[in-house]
Amino acid sequence: MKLSPDEVKKIVELARLEMNSVEMEKYSTQLSNILSFVEKLNELDVSGIEPTAHAISVPTPMRNDEPAKFKNQEEVLSQAPDREGRFFKVPKVI
Amino acid sequence: MELCDLTIHELHEKLKKREIRSLDIVDSVFKRIRSVEPKIHSYITLTEELAFIQAQTSDAMMEKQKDFPPLMGIPIGLKDIFLTQGIQTTCGSKILEGYIPPYDATTVEKLKQNGMILTGKLNMDEFAMGSSNETSSFGIVKNPWDLERIPGGSSGGSVAAVSAGECIAATGTDTGGSIRQPASLCGVVGLKPTYGRVSRYGVIAFASSLDQVGPLTKDVTDSALMMNLLAGHDPRDSTSLDEKVPDYTRSLIPDIKGWRLGVPKEYFVKGLDSEVEKSIREAIRLFEKLGAKVDEVSLPHTDYGVPTYYILAPAEASSNLARYDGIRYGYRQKEATTLIDLYKRSRTKGFGVEVKRRIMLGTYVLSAGYYDAYYLKAQRVRTLIRRDFEKIFENHDVILAPTSPTAAWKFGEKTDDPLKMYLSDIYTINVNLAGLPGMSIPCGFTKSGLPIGLQLIGSHFQEEKLLRAAYTYEQSTEWHKRRPKL
């Protein structure tokens, strides 16, 4: 399974990353090798087998939707790389 | 032996008898850190000042009480994946350098409530992605048994610190073997509990359906003591299980007469180092001598575990790591002019090579048109792997296997070949896919003096059986008493 340069470019875009052509080539080879390796799963017929979403069969826990105040709002905001008052600051969107 | 070389339970006895104070232990641990840390590099952040303050508080409390929790006054290190309020938490990544969490992980909260002394935050593979601790943005960790070799990953800093006496015990996380494999390569005891047994709240997510928190200790008794604290339901983690927590120290009974142990034939194939195999076989013989019945069993889908894992784990990781966008916390590349540009530049600069590789792999297998062929198929194979184990546990108590196919390897040996690196977790990964508890205990050394680990695998919620079997073995051997010469 060989990934085409266009496919790698698309993945890089979807993953919100940037890459030069040398890096792209390196990752393309490595990802292709890994994808060839995982093709091994095609040896198995899994039709009719339930997928495992959770390793242990437990019902989804339910709780009341009760809002609670987070105490350390300032500490959360203090971690922002850029902020203005109580807001996270980002480059101009529109 | 220095105090820093002792176990939690040995130190607890001494504290109870008033032979020592917590301050003496902390002093011994930080003396050791000062002397060996430049060589080993187990820590990303040290909290020495805080540790001495906590020790003073603990000593004052213990003076007034006859009985106190086993962890009271004991210096513990935390893998840098656990959020610690007010203390830098990086997850081994440049993208989180300088991040100060506003709250504690449940694990941290519980340990604090029980009087642990925090020594610091331990080095790890970036976002727990790695088998050798070579992917940390903060530099590699060296194996205390041989400084030219890797300590294993991703909890490499945690095991190296426990092994070298830079803390008395530590916490780790295990997504595909990250507690058991490094424990094996550094000669300590590592327990990965059943998925959901320990809360993941406040633990930075890698692959959410596989990640599990567990203890790294010098012996099995300490592992049981730590499990008593870590296990339990947490309403803040919806995958945490609402099951009663037993007193794990009651499992410390040196008797497994009549137990049926399974040895999977698929785990003894090409790739397993002959010295490792010899030690594992000897350990199995000892179990027989101790009264257990050992059968050869089969896990027919063993070979499909690594490919299944390398679809599921990166898929979940790519989704979890989408939150690192340079806006609310973490690294931001300042020159960005648009929002998308900001995401891209910050993530490109902030993430390392292995993390990017897995994000891309995960993005690909989840992308339109490929979901069924990769992710869904892997989830179905996961069912087959789980069923293989369930079948064995219908009439066996514990499975015995190697933890790692080889002892610790040299730096750089596998870094250029991700597949080679991924295959080093071949014996641990399937346990995570099936959500089972697994444990690694020291069972020998190679001729050149490198530790070898035996893996015990149990059915869901059977940590007690693992502890009892491990304890029985430990009482008949001396491997766990050896310490590296540093």
Coordinates of C-alpha atoms in Angstrom, one line a residue:
Chain A
M1 CA 0.0 0.0 0.0
K2 CA 1.8 3.1 -1.2
L3 CA 0.4 6.5 -0.4
S4 CA 0.5 9.0 -3.2
P5 CA 2.0 12.4 -2.7
D6 CA -1.5 13.9 -3.0
E7 CA -2.8 11.6 -0.3
V8 CA 0.0 12.6 2.1
K9 CA -0.7 16.2 1.3
K10 CA -4.3 15.7 2.1
I11 CA -3.6 14.0 5.5
V12 CA -1.2 16.7 6.5
E13 CA -3.9 19.3 5.7
L14 CA -6.6 17.4 7.6
A15 CA -4.2 16.9 10.6
R16 CA -3.6 20.7 10.6
L17 CA 0.2 20.2 10.2
E18 CA 2.8 21.7 7.9
M19 CA 5.5 19.8 6.1
N20 CA 8.2 20.4 3.6
S21 CA 8.7 18.0 0.6
V22 CA 11.6 16.1 2.3
E23 CA 9.6 15.4 5.5
M24 CA 6.6 14.5 3.3
E25 CA 8.6 11.9 1.4
K26 CA 9.9 10.4 4.7
Y27 CA 6.5 10.2 6.3
S28 CA 5.0 8.9 3.1
T29 CA 7.4 5.9 3.1
Q30 CA 6.9 5.2 6.8
L31 CA 3.1 5.5 6.7
S32 CA 3.0 3.3 3.6
N33 CA 5.0 0.6 5.3
I34 CA 2.8 0.7 8.4
L35 CA -0.4 0.6 6.2
S36 CA 1.0 -2.4 4.3
F37 CA 1.7 -4.1 7.7
V38 CA -1.8 -3.5 9.0
E39 CA -3.2 -5.0 5.7
K40 CA -2.6 -8.3 7.6
L41 CA -6.0 -7.8 9.1
N42 CA -7.5 -8.6 5.6
E43 CA -6.5 -12.2 6.2
L44 CA -9.4 -12.5 8.6
D45 CA -13.1 -12.8 7.8
V46 CA -14.8 -10.6 10.4
S47 CA -18.3 -10.4 8.8
G48 CA -20.8 -10.9 11.5
I49 CA -18.4 -10.1 14.3
E50 CA -19.5 -7.3 16.6
P51 CA -17.0 -4.5 16.9
T52 CA -15.6 -3.9 20.4
A53 CA -16.2 -0.3 21.4
H54 CA -15.6 -0.9 25.1
A55 CA -13.5 -3.8 26.4
I56 CA -15.9 -4.5 29.2
S57 CA -19.7 -4.8 28.8
V58 CA -21.0 -2.1 31.0
P59 CA -24.0 0.1 30.4
T60 CA -23.4 3.8 29.7
P61 CA -23.5 5.6 33.1
M62 CA -26.1 8.3 33.4
R63 CA -26.1 11.4 35.6
N64 CA -28.2 14.4 36.0
D65 CA -27.2 17.4 33.9
E66 CA -26.4 19.8 36.7
P67 CA -24.1 22.7 36.0
A68 CA -21.5 23.5 38.5
K69 CA -19.3 26.5 38.8
F70 CA -15.6 25.9 38.1
K71 CA -13.6 27.5 40.9
N72 CA -10.3 28.2 39.1
Q73 CA -11.5 30.2 36.1
E74 CA -8.6 32.6 36.4
E75 CA -6.1 29.7 36.5
V76 CA -7.6 28.3 33.4
L77 CA -7.4 31.6 31.6
S78 CA -3.9 32.2 32.8
Q79 CA -2.7 29.3 30.7
A80 CA -3.8 31.0 27.4
P81 CA -0.9 32.0 25.1
D82 CA -2.8 35.2 24.4
R83 CA -5.9 36.6 26.1
E84 CA -7.9 39.8 26.6
G85 CA -9.7 40.0 29.9
R86 CA -11.8 36.8 30.2
F87 CA -11.4 35.9 26.5
F88 CA -8.9 33.8 24.6
K89 CA -7.4 35.9 21.9
V90 CA -6.9 34.5 18.3
P91 CA -5.9 36.1 15.0
K92 CA -8.6 37.8 13.0
V93 CA -11.1 35.2 11.7
I94 CA -13.3 37.3 9.3
Chain B
M1 CA 21.2 0.0 51.9
E2 CA 20.0 3.6 52.0
L3 CA 16.5 4.6 52.9
C4 CA 15.8 5.4 49.2
D5 CA 16.4 1.8 48.3
L6 CA 13.7 0.5 50.6
T7 CA 10.1 -0.3 49.8
I8 CA 6.9 1.5 50.9
H9 CA 6.0 -1.2 53.4
E10 CA 9.6 -1.4 54.8
L11 CA 9.6 2.4 55.3
H12 CA 6.1 2.4 56.7
E13 CA 7.2 -0.1 59.4
K14 CA 10.2 2.1 60.3
L15 CA 8.0 5.2 60.5
K16 CA 5.5 3.4 62.7
K17 CA 8.3 2.3 65.0
R18 CA 9.6 5.9 65.1
E19 CA 13.0 4.7 63.9
I20 CA 12.9 7.3 61.1
R21 CA 11.1 10.4 60.1
S22 CA 9.6 11.2 56.7
L23 CA 12.2 14.0 56.4
D24 CA 15.0 11.3 56.6
I25 CA 13.4 9.5 53.6
V26 CA 13.0 12.6 51.6
D27 CA 16.6 13.6 52.4
S28 CA 17.9 10.2 51.3
V29 CA 15.8 10.3 48.0
F30 CA 17.0 13.8 47.1
K31 CA 20.6 12.9 47.9
R32 CA 20.2 10.0 45.5
I33 CA 18.6 12.3 42.9
R34 CA 21.5 14.8 43.1
S35 CA 24.0 12.0 42.6
V36 CA 22.4 10.0 39.8
E37 CA 19.9 12.3 38.0
P38 CA 22.6 13.9 35.8
K39 CA 23.3 10.4 34.4
I40 CA 19.7 9.0 34.2
H41 CA 17.5 12.0 33.6
S42 CA 14.3 10.5 35.0
Y43 CA 12.6 13.8 35.9
I44 CA 11.2 16.6 33.8
T45 CA 10.3 18.7 36.9
L46 CA 11.6 18.2 40.5
T47 CA 9.6 19.5 43.5
E48 CA 12.2 19.3 46.2
E49 CA 11.1 22.3 48.2
L50 CA 7.5 21.1 48.2
A51 CA 8.7 17.6 49.2
F52 CA 10.5 18.9 52.3
I53 CA 7.4 21.0 53.3
Q54 CA 5.1 18.0 52.8
A55 CA 7.5 15.8 54.8
Q56 CA 7.5 18.2 57.7
T57 CA 3.7 18.3 57.7
S58 CA 3.6 14.4 57.5
D59 CA 6.0 14.1 60.4
A60 CA 3.9 16.4 62.5
M61 CA 0.8 14.4 61.7
M62 CA 2.4 11.0 62.3
E63 CA 3.7 12.1 65.6
K64 CA 0.1 12.5 66.9
Q65 CA -1.2 9.3 65.3
K66 CA -0.5 5.6 66.1
D67 CA -1.9 4.4 62.8
F68 CA -1.6 6.2 59.5
P69 CA -1.9 5.3 55.8
P70 CA 0.9 3.3 54.3
L71 CA 1.7 6.0 51.9
M72 CA 1.9 8.8 54.5
G73 CA 5.4 10.4 54.4
I74 CA 6.5 8.3 51.4
P75 CA 8.2 10.1 48.4
I76 CA 6.4 9.2 45.2
G77 CA 7.1 10.3 41.6
L78 CA 4.3 10.9 39.1
K79 CA 4.6 10.3 35.3
D80 CA 4.3 13.7 33.7
I81 CA 1.0 12.7 32.2
F82 CA -0.9 13.3 35.5
L83 CA -2.3 16.8 36.0
T84 CA -0.9 18.4 39.1
Q85 CA -2.4 21.6 40.2
G86 CA 0.2 24.4 40.3
I87 CA 3.0 22.2 39.0
Q88 CA 4.2 22.1 35.4
T89 CA 2.7 19.1 33.5
T90 CA 4.1 18.5 30.0
C91 CA 3.3 15.0 28.9
G92 CA 6.8 14.9 27.6
S93 CA 5.9 17.4 24.9
K94 CA 7.2 20.8 23.9
I95 CA 3.6 21.8 23.1
L96 CA 2.8 21.7 26.8
E97 CA 6.1 23.1 28.2
G98 CA 5.3 25.5 31.0
Y99 CA 1.7 24.4 31.3
I100 CA 0.4 24.7 34.9
P101 CA -2.8 22.7 35.4
P102 CA -5.6 24.3 37.4
Y103 CA -6.6 21.0 39.0
D104 CA -5.3 17.6 40.1
A105 CA -6.0 14.3 38.4
T106 CA -8.1 11.9 40.6
T107 CA -5.0 9.7 41.1
V108 CA -3.0 12.7 42.4
E109 CA -5.9 13.8 44.6
K110 CA -6.1 10.4 46.2
L111 CA -2.4 10.1 46.7
K112 CA -2.3 13.5 48.3
Q113 CA -5.2 12.7 50.6
N114 CA -3.2 9.7 51.8
G115 CA -0.1 11.7 52.6
M116 CA 2.3 11.0 49.8
I117 CA 5.2 13.2 49.3
L118 CA 5.6 14.4 45.7
T119 CA 9.2 14.2 44.4
G120 CA 8.4 15.5 41.0
K121 CA 7.1 14.8 37.5
L122 CA 8.8 12.0 35.6
N123 CA 10.1 11.9 32.1
M124 CA 8.2 10.0 29.4
D125 CA 7.8 9.4 25.7
E126 CA 5.9 12.4 24.2
F127 CA 2.2 11.9 24.8
A128 CA 3.1 8.3 25.9
M129 CA 3.9 7.4 22.3
G130 CA 7.0 5.2 22.3
S131 CA 8.6 2.1 23.6
S132 CA 12.0 3.4 24.5
N133 CA 11.6 6.9 26.0
E134 CA 13.5 8.3 23.1
T135 CA 10.7 10.5 21.9
S136 CA 10.5 12.8 24.9
S137 CA 10.9 16.5 24.1
F138 CA 12.9 16.8 27.3
G139 CA 15.6 14.3 26.4
I140 CA 16.1 10.6 26.8
V141 CA 16.1 8.6 30.0
K142 CA 18.8 6.0 30.5
N143 CA 18.4 2.6 31.9
P144 CA 20.0 2.5 35.4
W145 CA 21.3 -1.1 34.8
D146 CA 23.2 0.1 31.7
L147 CA 23.5 3.7 30.8
E148 CA 24.0 2.9 27.1
R149 CA 20.5 1.4 26.9
I150 CA 16.9 2.5 26.8
P151 CA 14.7 2.1 30.0
G152 CA 11.7 1.2 27.9
G153 CA 8.6 3.4 27.3
S154 CA 6.5 5.3 27.7
S155 CA 6.8 5.3 31.5
G156 CA 10.6 5.2 31.1
G157 CA 11.3 8.0 33.6
S158 CA 9.0 6.4 36.2
V159 CA 10.6 3.0 36.1
A160 CA 14.2 4.3 36.0
A161 CA 13.4 6.5 39.0
V162 CA 12.0 3.6 41.0
S163 CA 14.8 1.3 40.0
A164 CA 17.5 3.9 40.9
G165 CA 16.0 4.9 44.2
E166 CA 15.1 8.4 42.9
C167 CA 11.6 7.9 44.4
I168 CA 10.1 5.0 46.4
A169 CA 7.3 4.2 44.0
A170 CA 5.7 5.9 41.0
T171 CA 2.6 6.0 38.9
G172 CA 2.5 5.2 35.2
T173 CA 0.0 4.7 32.4
D174 CA -0.3 1.8 30.0
T175 CA -1.9 2.0 26.6
G176 CA -0.1 -0.8 24.8
G177 CA 2.4 -1.9 27.5
S178 CA 3.8 1.4 28.8
I179 CA 3.8 0.2 32.4
R180 CA 4.7 -3.5 31.9
Q181 CA 7.4 -3.2 29.2
P182 CA 9.6 -0.6 31.0
A183 CA 9.0 -2.3 34.3
S184 CA 10.4 -5.5 32.7
L185 CA 13.4 -3.7 31.2
C186 CA 14.3 -1.9 34.5
G187 CA 13.6 -4.8 36.9
V188 CA 10.6 -3.3 38.8
V189 CA 7.0 -4.4 39.4
G190 CA 4.4 -2.8 37.1
L191 CA 0.7 -3.5 37.2
K192 CA -1.8 -2.4 34.5
P193 CA -5.2 -2.8 36.1
T194 CA -8.4 -3.8 34.2
Y195 CA -9.6 -1.0 31.9
G196 CA -11.8 1.3 33.9
R197 CA -10.6 0.1 37.3
V198 CA -8.6 3.3 37.9
S199 CA -9.9 6.8 37.0
R200 CA -8.4 8.5 34.0
Y201 CA -9.8 11.9 35.1
G202 CA -6.9 14.4 34.8
V203 CA -4.7 12.0 32.9
I204 CA -3.7 13.4 29.6
A205 CA -5.5 11.3 27.0
F206 CA -3.6 9.2 24.4
A207 CA -6.0 6.4 23.2
S208 CA -9.0 6.6 25.5
S209 CA -10.3 3.1 25.0
L210 CA -6.9 1.6 26.0
D211 CA -5.2 3.9 28.5
Q212 CA -5.1 2.8 32.1
V213 CA -3.3 4.1 35.2
G214 CA -1.2 1.7 37.4
P215 CA 1.6 1.5 40.0
L216 CA 5.3 1.0 39.5
T217 CA 6.9 -0.4 42.6
K218 CA 9.9 -2.3 43.9
D219 CA 7.9 -5.3 44.9
V220 CA 4.4 -6.9 44.8
T221 CA 3.4 -5.8 48.3
D222 CA 3.9 -2.2 47.4
S223 CA 1.9 -2.8 44.2
A224 CA -1.0 -4.0 46.3
L225 CA -0.7 -1.0 48.7
M226 CA -0.8 1.4 45.8
M227 CA -3.7 -0.4 44.1
N228 CA -5.7 0.0 47.3
L229 CA -5.5 3.8 46.8
L230 CA -5.7 4.0 43.0
A231 CA -8.7 1.7 42.3
G232 CA -12.3 2.8 42.5
H233 CA -15.1 4.5 40.8
D234 CA -14.9 8.1 39.8
P235 CA -18.1 9.9 38.6
R236 CA -15.9 12.4 36.7
D237 CA -14.7 9.6 34.4
S238 CA -17.6 7.9 32.6
T239 CA -15.5 4.9 31.7
S240 CA -14.5 4.3 35.3
L241 CA -16.3 1.2 36.6
D242 CA -18.6 1.2 39.6
E243 CA -17.3 -2.1 41.1
K244 CA -16.4 -2.7 44.7
V245 CA -12.7 -2.3 45.5
P246 CA -11.2 -5.2 47.5
D247 CA -8.4 -4.8 50.0
Y248 CA -5.6 -5.9 47.6
T249 CA -3.2 -6.6 50.5
R250 CA -5.4 -9.6 51.3
S251 CA -4.1 -11.1 48.1
L252 CA -0.6 -11.3 49.5
I253 CA -0.8 -15.0 50.3
P254 CA 2.1 -17.2 49.2
D255 CA 0.1 -20.1 48.0
I256 CA -1.2 -21.0 44.5
K257 CA -1.5 -24.8 45.0
G258 CA -4.0 -26.2 42.6
W259 CA -4.2 -23.1 40.4
R260 CA -4.3 -23.6 36.6
L261 CA -1.9 -21.4 34.7
G262 CA -1.9 -21.1 30.9
V263 CA 1.2 -20.5 28.8
P264 CA 0.3 -19.3 25.3
K265 CA 2.3 -21.1 22.6
E266 CA 2.1 -18.1 20.2
Y267 CA 4.3 -16.1 22.7
F268 CA 7.3 -18.4 22.3
V269 CA 8.2 -17.9 18.6
K270 CA 10.9 -16.4 16.5
G271 CA 12.0 -13.0 17.8
L272 CA 11.9 -14.1 21.5
D273 CA 15.5 -13.7 22.8
S274 CA 16.9 -17.0 24.0
E275 CA 18.1 -15.6 27.3
V276 CA 14.7 -14.1 28.0
E277 CA 13.0 -17.4 27.0
K278 CA 15.3 -19.3 29.4
S279 CA 14.3 -17.1 32.3
I280 CA 10.6 -17.3 31.5
R281 CA 10.7 -21.1 31.2
E282 CA 12.5 -21.3 34.6
A283 CA 9.9 -19.0 36.2
I284 CA 7.1 -21.3 34.8
R285 CA 8.9 -24.3 36.2
L286 CA 9.0 -22.6 39.6
F287 CA 5.3 -22.0 39.5
E288 CA 4.8 -25.7 38.9
K289 CA 7.1 -26.5 41.8
L290 CA 5.0 -24.2 43.9
G291 CA 2.0 -26.4 43.2
A292 CA 0.3 -24.8 40.1
K293 CA -0.7 -26.8 37.1
V294 CA 0.7 -25.3 33.9
D295 CA -0.9 -26.0 30.5
E296 CA 0.1 -24.9 27.1
V297 CA -2.8 -22.7 25.7
S298 CA -3.5 -21.0 22.4
L299 CA -4.3 -17.4 21.6
P300 CA -4.8 -17.8 17.9
H301 CA -5.2 -14.2 17.0
T302 CA -2.0 -13.0 18.7
D303 CA -0.4 -11.9 15.5
Y304 CA -3.2 -9.6 14.7
G305 CA -2.8 -7.5 17.9
V306 CA -0.1 -5.1 16.8
P307 CA -1.7 -4.2 13.4
T308 CA -5.1 -3.8 15.3
Y309 CA -3.4 -1.5 17.8
Y310 CA -1.7 0.6 15.2
I311 CA -5.0 1.4 13.7
L312 CA -7.0 2.0 16.9
A313 CA -4.5 3.8 19.0
P314 CA -3.4 6.4 16.4
A315 CA -7.1 6.9 15.4
E316 CA -8.0 7.8 19.0
A317 CA -4.8 9.8 19.4
S318 CA -5.5 11.9 16.3
S319 CA -8.8 12.8 17.8
N320 CA -7.6 13.4 21.3
L321 CA -4.7 15.5 20.1
A322 CA -6.9 17.8 18.0
R323 CA -7.3 19.9 21.2
Y324 CA -3.7 21.1 20.9
D325 CA -4.4 24.2 18.8
G326 CA -2.4 26.8 20.5
I327 CA -5.4 28.8 21.8
R328 CA -6.4 27.8 25.3
Y329 CA -3.1 26.4 26.5
G330 CA 0.2 25.1 25.3
Y331 CA 2.6 26.3 22.7
R332 CA 1.6 29.0 20.2
Q333 CA 3.6 30.0 17.2
K334 CA 3.4 33.8 17.4
E335 CA 3.8 34.7 13.7
A336 CA 0.5 33.1 12.5
T337 CA -1.8 35.5 10.7
T338 CA -5.0 33.4 10.3
L339 CA -6.7 30.9 12.6
I340 CA -5.9 27.8 10.5
D341 CA -2.3 29.1 10.1
L342 CA -2.1 29.4 13.9
Y343 CA -3.3 25.8 14.4
K344 CA -0.8 24.5 11.7
R345 CA 2.2 26.4 12.8
S346 CA 1.7 25.7 16.5
R347 CA 1.1 22.0 16.1
T348 CA 4.0 21.6 13.6
K349 CA 6.4 23.3 16.0
G350 CA 4.9 21.8 19.2
F351 CA 4.7 18.1 18.3
G352 CA 7.6 15.7 17.8
V353 CA 8.2 13.2 15.0
E354 CA 6.5 10.1 16.5
V355 CA 3.4 12.1 17.6
K356 CA 3.0 13.6 14.1
R357 CA 3.4 10.1 12.6
R358 CA 0.6 8.8 14.7
I359 CA -1.6 11.8 14.2
M360 CA -1.2 11.3 10.4
L361 CA -1.9 7.6 10.6
G362 CA -4.9 8.2 12.7
T363 CA -6.2 10.9 10.5
Y364 CA -5.9 8.7 7.5
V365 CA -7.6 5.6 8.9
L366 CA -10.5 7.8 10.1
S367 CA -10.8 9.8 6.9
A368 CA -13.8 9.5 4.6
G369 CA -13.8 6.3 2.7
Y370 CA -11.3 4.5 4.9
Y371 CA -13.2 4.2 8.2
D372 CA -14.8 0.8 7.5
A373 CA -11.7 -0.7 5.9
Y374 CA -9.5 0.3 8.9
Y375 CA -11.1 1.5 12.1
L376 CA -14.2 -0.6 12.0
K377 CA -12.4 -3.7 10.9
A378 CA -9.8 -3.3 13.7
Q379 CA -12.6 -3.0 16.2
R380 CA -14.0 -6.3 14.9
V381 CA -10.6 -8.0 15.2
R382 CA -10.4 -6.6 18.7
T383 CA -13.5 -8.7 19.5
L384 CA -11.7 -11.9 18.3
I385 CA -8.6 -11.1 20.4
R386 CA -10.8 -10.5 23.4
R387 CA -12.6 -13.8 22.9
D388 CA -9.3 -15.7 22.6
F389 CA -8.5 -14.6 26.2
E390 CA -12.1 -15.2 27.5
K391 CA -11.9 -18.8 26.3
I392 CA -8.7 -19.4 28.2
F393 CA -10.0 -17.8 31.4
E394 CA -13.0 -20.2 31.4
N395 CA -10.6 -22.7 33.0
H396 CA -7.4 -21.0 33.8
D397 CA -6.6 -18.6 36.7
V398 CA -3.7 -16.7 35.2
I399 CA -1.7 -16.6 31.9
L400 CA 2.1 -16.5 32.1
A401 CA 4.1 -15.0 29.3
P402 CA 7.2 -12.9 28.6
T403 CA 6.7 -9.1 29.0
S404 CA 9.1 -8.0 26.3
P405 CA 10.7 -10.2 23.6
T406 CA 14.2 -8.8 24.5
A407 CA 16.0 -7.2 27.3
A408 CA 16.7 -3.4 27.0
W409 CA 18.3 -2.4 23.7
K410 CA 20.8 0.3 22.9
F411 CA 19.8 3.9 22.1
G412 CA 19.0 4.5 18.4
E413 CA 18.7 0.8 17.5
K414 CA 15.0 1.0 16.5
T415 CA 14.4 4.8 16.2
D416 CA 14.5 4.9 12.3
D417 CA 12.2 2.0 11.9
P418 CA 8.8 2.5 13.5
L419 CA 7.6 -1.0 12.7
K420 CA 10.6 -2.6 14.4
M421 CA 9.8 -0.4 17.4
Y422 CA 6.1 -1.2 17.4
L423 CA 6.8 -5.0 17.4
S424 CA 8.7 -4.7 20.7
D425 CA 5.3 -4.4 22.3
I426 CA 4.0 -7.6 20.8
Y427 CA 3.4 -9.4 24.2
T428 CA 1.7 -6.5 25.9
I429 CA -0.6 -4.9 23.3
N430 CA -3.3 -7.6 23.2
V431 CA -3.9 -7.2 26.9
N432 CA -4.9 -3.6 26.4
L433 CA -7.1 -4.5 23.4
A434 CA -9.0 -6.9 25.6
G435 CA -9.0 -4.5 28.6
L436 CA -7.5 -7.1 30.9
P437 CA -5.2 -6.6 33.9
G438 CA -1.5 -7.5 33.3
M439 CA 1.5 -7.3 35.5
S440 CA 5.3 -7.6 35.0
I441 CA 7.6 -8.8 37.7
P442 CA 11.4 -9.3 37.7
C443 CA 12.2 -13.0 36.9
G444 CA 15.9 -12.9 36.0
F445 CA 18.9 -11.2 34.4
T446 CA 20.8 -11.7 31.2
K447 CA 24.5 -12.6 31.3
S448 CA 25.3 -8.9 30.8
G449 CA 23.2 -8.0 33.8
L450 CA 20.0 -6.7 32.2
P451 CA 16.7 -7.3 33.9
I452 CA 14.1 -9.7 32.5
G453 CA 10.4 -9.5 33.2
L454 CA 7.6 -12.2 33.5
Q455 CA 4.1 -11.1 32.5
L456 CA 1.0 -12.3 34.4
I457 CA -2.3 -11.7 32.7
G458 CA -5.7 -12.1 34.4
S459 CA -9.3 -12.0 33.5
H460 CA -11.3 -8.7 34.0
F461 CA -11.1 -7.6 37.7
Q462 CA -8.8 -10.4 38.6
E463 CA -6.0 -8.1 39.9
E464 CA -6.1 -10.1 43.1
K465 CA -5.2 -13.3 41.4
L466 CA -2.3 -11.6 39.6
L467 CA -1.0 -10.2 42.9
R468 CA -1.3 -13.5 44.7
A469 CA 0.5 -15.4 42.0
A470 CA 3.2 -12.7 41.7
Y471 CA 3.6 -12.6 45.5
T472 CA 3.9 -16.4 45.7
Y473 CA 6.7 -16.3 43.1
E474 CA 8.4 -13.3 44.7
Q475 CA 8.6 -15.1 48.1
S476 CA 10.6 -17.9 46.4
T477 CA 13.0 -15.6 44.5
E478 CA 15.4 -12.8 45.1
W479 CA 15.3 -11.0 41.7
H480 CA 13.3 -8.0 43.1
K481 CA 15.9 -7.4 45.8
R482 CA 18.7 -6.5 43.3
R483 CA 19.4 -2.8 42.8
P484 CA 21.5 -1.3 40.0
K485 CA 25.0 -0.2 40.8
L486 CA 25.2 3.5 40.1

